[in-house]
Short mmCIF file of C-alpha atoms in Angstrom, two decimals:
data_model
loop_
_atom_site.label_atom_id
_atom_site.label_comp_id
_atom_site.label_asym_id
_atom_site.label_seq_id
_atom_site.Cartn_x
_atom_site.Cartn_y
_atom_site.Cartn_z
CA UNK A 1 114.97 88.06 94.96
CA UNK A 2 111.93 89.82 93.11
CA UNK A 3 110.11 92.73 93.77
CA UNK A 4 106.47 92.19 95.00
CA UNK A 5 103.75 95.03 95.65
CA UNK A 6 101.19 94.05 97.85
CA UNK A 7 97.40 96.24 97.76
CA UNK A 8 95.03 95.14 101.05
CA UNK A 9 91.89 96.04 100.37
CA UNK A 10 90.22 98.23 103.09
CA UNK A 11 92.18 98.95 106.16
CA UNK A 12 92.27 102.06 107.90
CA UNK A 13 89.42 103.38 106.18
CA UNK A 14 86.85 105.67 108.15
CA UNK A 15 88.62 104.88 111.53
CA UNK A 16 87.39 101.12 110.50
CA UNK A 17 90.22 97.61 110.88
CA UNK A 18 93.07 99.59 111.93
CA UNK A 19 96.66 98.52 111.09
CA UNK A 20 99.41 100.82 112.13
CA UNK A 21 102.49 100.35 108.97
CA UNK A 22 105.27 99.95 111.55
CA UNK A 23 103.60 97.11 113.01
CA UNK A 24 102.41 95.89 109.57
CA UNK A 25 106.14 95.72 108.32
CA UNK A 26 106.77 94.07 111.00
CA UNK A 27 104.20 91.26 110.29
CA UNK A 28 105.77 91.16 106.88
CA UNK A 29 109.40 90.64 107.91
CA UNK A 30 107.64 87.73 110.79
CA UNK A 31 107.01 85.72 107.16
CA UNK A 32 110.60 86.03 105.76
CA UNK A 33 109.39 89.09 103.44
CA UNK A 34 112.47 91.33 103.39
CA UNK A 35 112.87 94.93 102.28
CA UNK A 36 109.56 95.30 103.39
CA UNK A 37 108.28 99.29 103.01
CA UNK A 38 104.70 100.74 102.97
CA UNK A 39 103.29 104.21 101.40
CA UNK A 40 100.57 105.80 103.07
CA UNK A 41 98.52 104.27 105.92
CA UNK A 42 96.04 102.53 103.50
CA UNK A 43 97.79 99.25 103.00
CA UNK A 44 100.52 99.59 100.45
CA UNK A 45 103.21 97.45 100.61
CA UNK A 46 106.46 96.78 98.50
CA UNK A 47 108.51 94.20 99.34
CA UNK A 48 111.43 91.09 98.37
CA UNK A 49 111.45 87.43 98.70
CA UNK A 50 112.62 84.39 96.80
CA UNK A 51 109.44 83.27 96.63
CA UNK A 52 107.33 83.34 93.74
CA UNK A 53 103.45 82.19 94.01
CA UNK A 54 101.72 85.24 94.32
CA UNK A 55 98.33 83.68 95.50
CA UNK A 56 100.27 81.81 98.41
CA UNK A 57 101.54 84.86 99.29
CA UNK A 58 98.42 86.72 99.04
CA UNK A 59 97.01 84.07 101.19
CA UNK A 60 100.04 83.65 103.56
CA UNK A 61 99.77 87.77 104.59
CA UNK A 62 95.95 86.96 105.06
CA UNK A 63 96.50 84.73 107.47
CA UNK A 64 99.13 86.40 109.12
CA UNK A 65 97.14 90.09 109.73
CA UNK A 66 94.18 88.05 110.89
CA UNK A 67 96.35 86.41 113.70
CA UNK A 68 98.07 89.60 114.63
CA UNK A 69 95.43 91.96 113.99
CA UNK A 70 92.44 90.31 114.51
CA UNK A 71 90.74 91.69 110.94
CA UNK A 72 90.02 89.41 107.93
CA UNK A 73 91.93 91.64 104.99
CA UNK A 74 91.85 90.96 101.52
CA UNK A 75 95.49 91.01 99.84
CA UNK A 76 96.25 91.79 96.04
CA UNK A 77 99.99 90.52 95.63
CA UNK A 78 101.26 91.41 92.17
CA UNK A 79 105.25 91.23 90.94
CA UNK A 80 106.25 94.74 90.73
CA UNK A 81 107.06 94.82 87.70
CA UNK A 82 103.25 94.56 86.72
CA UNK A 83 102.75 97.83 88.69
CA UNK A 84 105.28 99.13 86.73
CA UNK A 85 104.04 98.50 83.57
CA UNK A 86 100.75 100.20 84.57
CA UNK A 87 102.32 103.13 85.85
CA UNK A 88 104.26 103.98 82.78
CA UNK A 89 101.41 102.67 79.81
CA UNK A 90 98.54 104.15 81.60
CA UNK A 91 96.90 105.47 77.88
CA UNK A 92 94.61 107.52 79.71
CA UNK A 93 97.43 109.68 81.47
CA UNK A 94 98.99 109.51 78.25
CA UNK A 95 96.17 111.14 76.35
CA UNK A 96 94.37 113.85 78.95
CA UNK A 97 96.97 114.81 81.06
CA UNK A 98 95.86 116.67 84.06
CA UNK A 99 95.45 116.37 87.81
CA UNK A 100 96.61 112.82 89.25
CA UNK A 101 93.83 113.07 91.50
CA UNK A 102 91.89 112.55 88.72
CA UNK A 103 92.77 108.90 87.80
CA UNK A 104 92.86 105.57 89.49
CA UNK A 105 93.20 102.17 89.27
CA UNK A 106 91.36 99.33 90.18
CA UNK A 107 92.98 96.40 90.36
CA UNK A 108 91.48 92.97 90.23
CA UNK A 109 91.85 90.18 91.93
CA UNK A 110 91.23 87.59 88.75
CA UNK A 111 91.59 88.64 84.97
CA UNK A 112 88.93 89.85 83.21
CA UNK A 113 88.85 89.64 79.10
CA UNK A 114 88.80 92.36 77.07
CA UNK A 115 85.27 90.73 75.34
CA UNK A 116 83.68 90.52 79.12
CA UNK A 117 84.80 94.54 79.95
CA UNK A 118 83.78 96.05 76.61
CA UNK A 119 80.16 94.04 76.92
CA UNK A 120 80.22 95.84 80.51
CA UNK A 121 77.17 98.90 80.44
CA UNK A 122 79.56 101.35 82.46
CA UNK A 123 77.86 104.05 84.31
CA UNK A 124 80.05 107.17 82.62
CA UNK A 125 78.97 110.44 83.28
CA UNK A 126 80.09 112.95 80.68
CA UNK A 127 84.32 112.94 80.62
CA UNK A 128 84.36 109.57 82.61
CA UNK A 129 86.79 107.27 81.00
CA UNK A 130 87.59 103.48 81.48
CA UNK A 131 89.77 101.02 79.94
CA UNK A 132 91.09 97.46 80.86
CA UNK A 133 94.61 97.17 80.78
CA UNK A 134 95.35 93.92 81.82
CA UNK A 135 94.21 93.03 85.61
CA UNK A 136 93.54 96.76 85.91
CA UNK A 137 90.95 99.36 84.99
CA UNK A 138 92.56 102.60 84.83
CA UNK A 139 89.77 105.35 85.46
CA UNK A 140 89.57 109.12 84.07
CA UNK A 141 87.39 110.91 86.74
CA UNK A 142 86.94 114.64 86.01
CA UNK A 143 84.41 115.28 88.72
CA UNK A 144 86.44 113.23 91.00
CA UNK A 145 86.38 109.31 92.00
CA UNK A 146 83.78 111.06 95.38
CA UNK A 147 81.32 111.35 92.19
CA UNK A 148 81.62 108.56 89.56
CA UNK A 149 79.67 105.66 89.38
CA UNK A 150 82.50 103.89 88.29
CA UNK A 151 83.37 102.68 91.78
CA UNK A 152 85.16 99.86 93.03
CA UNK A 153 82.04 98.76 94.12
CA UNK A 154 80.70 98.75 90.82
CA UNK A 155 82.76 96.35 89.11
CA UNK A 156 82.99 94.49 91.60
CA UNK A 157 79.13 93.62 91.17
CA UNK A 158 79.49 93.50 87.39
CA UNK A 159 82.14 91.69 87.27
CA UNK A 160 82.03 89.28 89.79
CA UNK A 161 85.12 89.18 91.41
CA UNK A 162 86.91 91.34 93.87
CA UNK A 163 89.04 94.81 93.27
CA UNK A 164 90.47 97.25 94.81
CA UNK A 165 91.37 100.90 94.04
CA UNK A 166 94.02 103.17 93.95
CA UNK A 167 94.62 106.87 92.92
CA UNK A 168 97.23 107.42 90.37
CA UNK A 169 99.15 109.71 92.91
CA UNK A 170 99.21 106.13 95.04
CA UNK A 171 100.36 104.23 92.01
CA UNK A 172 102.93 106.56 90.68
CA UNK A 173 104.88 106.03 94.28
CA UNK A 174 104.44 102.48 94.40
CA UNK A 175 106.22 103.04 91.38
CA UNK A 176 108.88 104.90 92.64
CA UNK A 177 109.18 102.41 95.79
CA UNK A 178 109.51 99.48 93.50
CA UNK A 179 112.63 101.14 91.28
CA UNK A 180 113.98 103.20 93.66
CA UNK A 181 117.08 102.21 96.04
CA UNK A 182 116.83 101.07 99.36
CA UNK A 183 117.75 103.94 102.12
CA UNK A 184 117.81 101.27 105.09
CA UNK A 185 115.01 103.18 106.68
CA UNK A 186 111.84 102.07 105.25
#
């Protein structure tokens, strides 16, 4: 079995599509997902399954909350070890240190090149960082992520496609759900 992290974009935000995680596991564990546990009450899942497509998956939980929710939900499925690899080469972590709550991640739905993000006019305000590192741009945000410009909105217009975004706090235990030990209660 592999590790899978799914990221739904927008649920439980601002009292807005509300999905209780209990009843979102158990959605998960309805398709065959197993070892299915979520962080937070903002759509973060980890989770097992023999299966491999990530897109069919993406596509299969989709389906699934809109039947037993009733709310149309994007879904980011990604093999864990790709959140992994973020979490532990994140350059600007690396480099500035500092709060978590300071740096995100917004992940995208499709890859972007490195060419298309550089030719990107980002709207940095003084200490604002942002780099591509592979379907994610990781985000310094000394002022806060309330304040940048640099908003999941943003490249979601410039770039075309669809994203959505994490703090680091949020990635860094995704992290620790994806290589830590099941405790049977998830």
């Amino acid at each position: 079995m592999t590790t899978f992290v799914a990221l739904l974009r927008g649920i439980n935000v601002s009292g807005q599509r509300q999905i209780r995680m209990l009843e979102l596991r158990k959605t998960c564990a309805g398709l065959g997902l197993k070892d299915v546990r979520s962080y937070l009450q903002s759509g973060n899942l980890v989770f097992c399954t023999d299966r491999a497509d990530t897109r069919k998956l993406a596509s299969d939980l989709r389906i699934r909350i809109a039947k037993d929710f009733g709310h149309d939900v994007e879904v980011l499925v990604l093999p864990a070890k790709k959140l992994i690899a973020v979490a532990g080469s994140n350059p600007l972590w690396r480099r500035l240190g500092g709060e978590e709550k300071l740096f995100h991640g917004t992940f995208l739905f499709q890859p972007v090149s490195e060419d298309r993000f550089r030719k990107l006019k980002l709207p940095v305000q003084p200490g604002e960082q942002a780099v591509l590192v592979g379907q994610v741009v990781l985000l310094y945000c000394p002022r806060g992520y309330g304040r940048t410009k640099l908003s999941n909105f943003f490249f979601e217009k410039a770039l075309g496609i669809r994203a959505t975004t994490r703090n680091w706090r949020t990635v860094l235990a995704l992290n620790d759900l994806c290589t830590r030990p099941l405790t049977g209660n998830q």
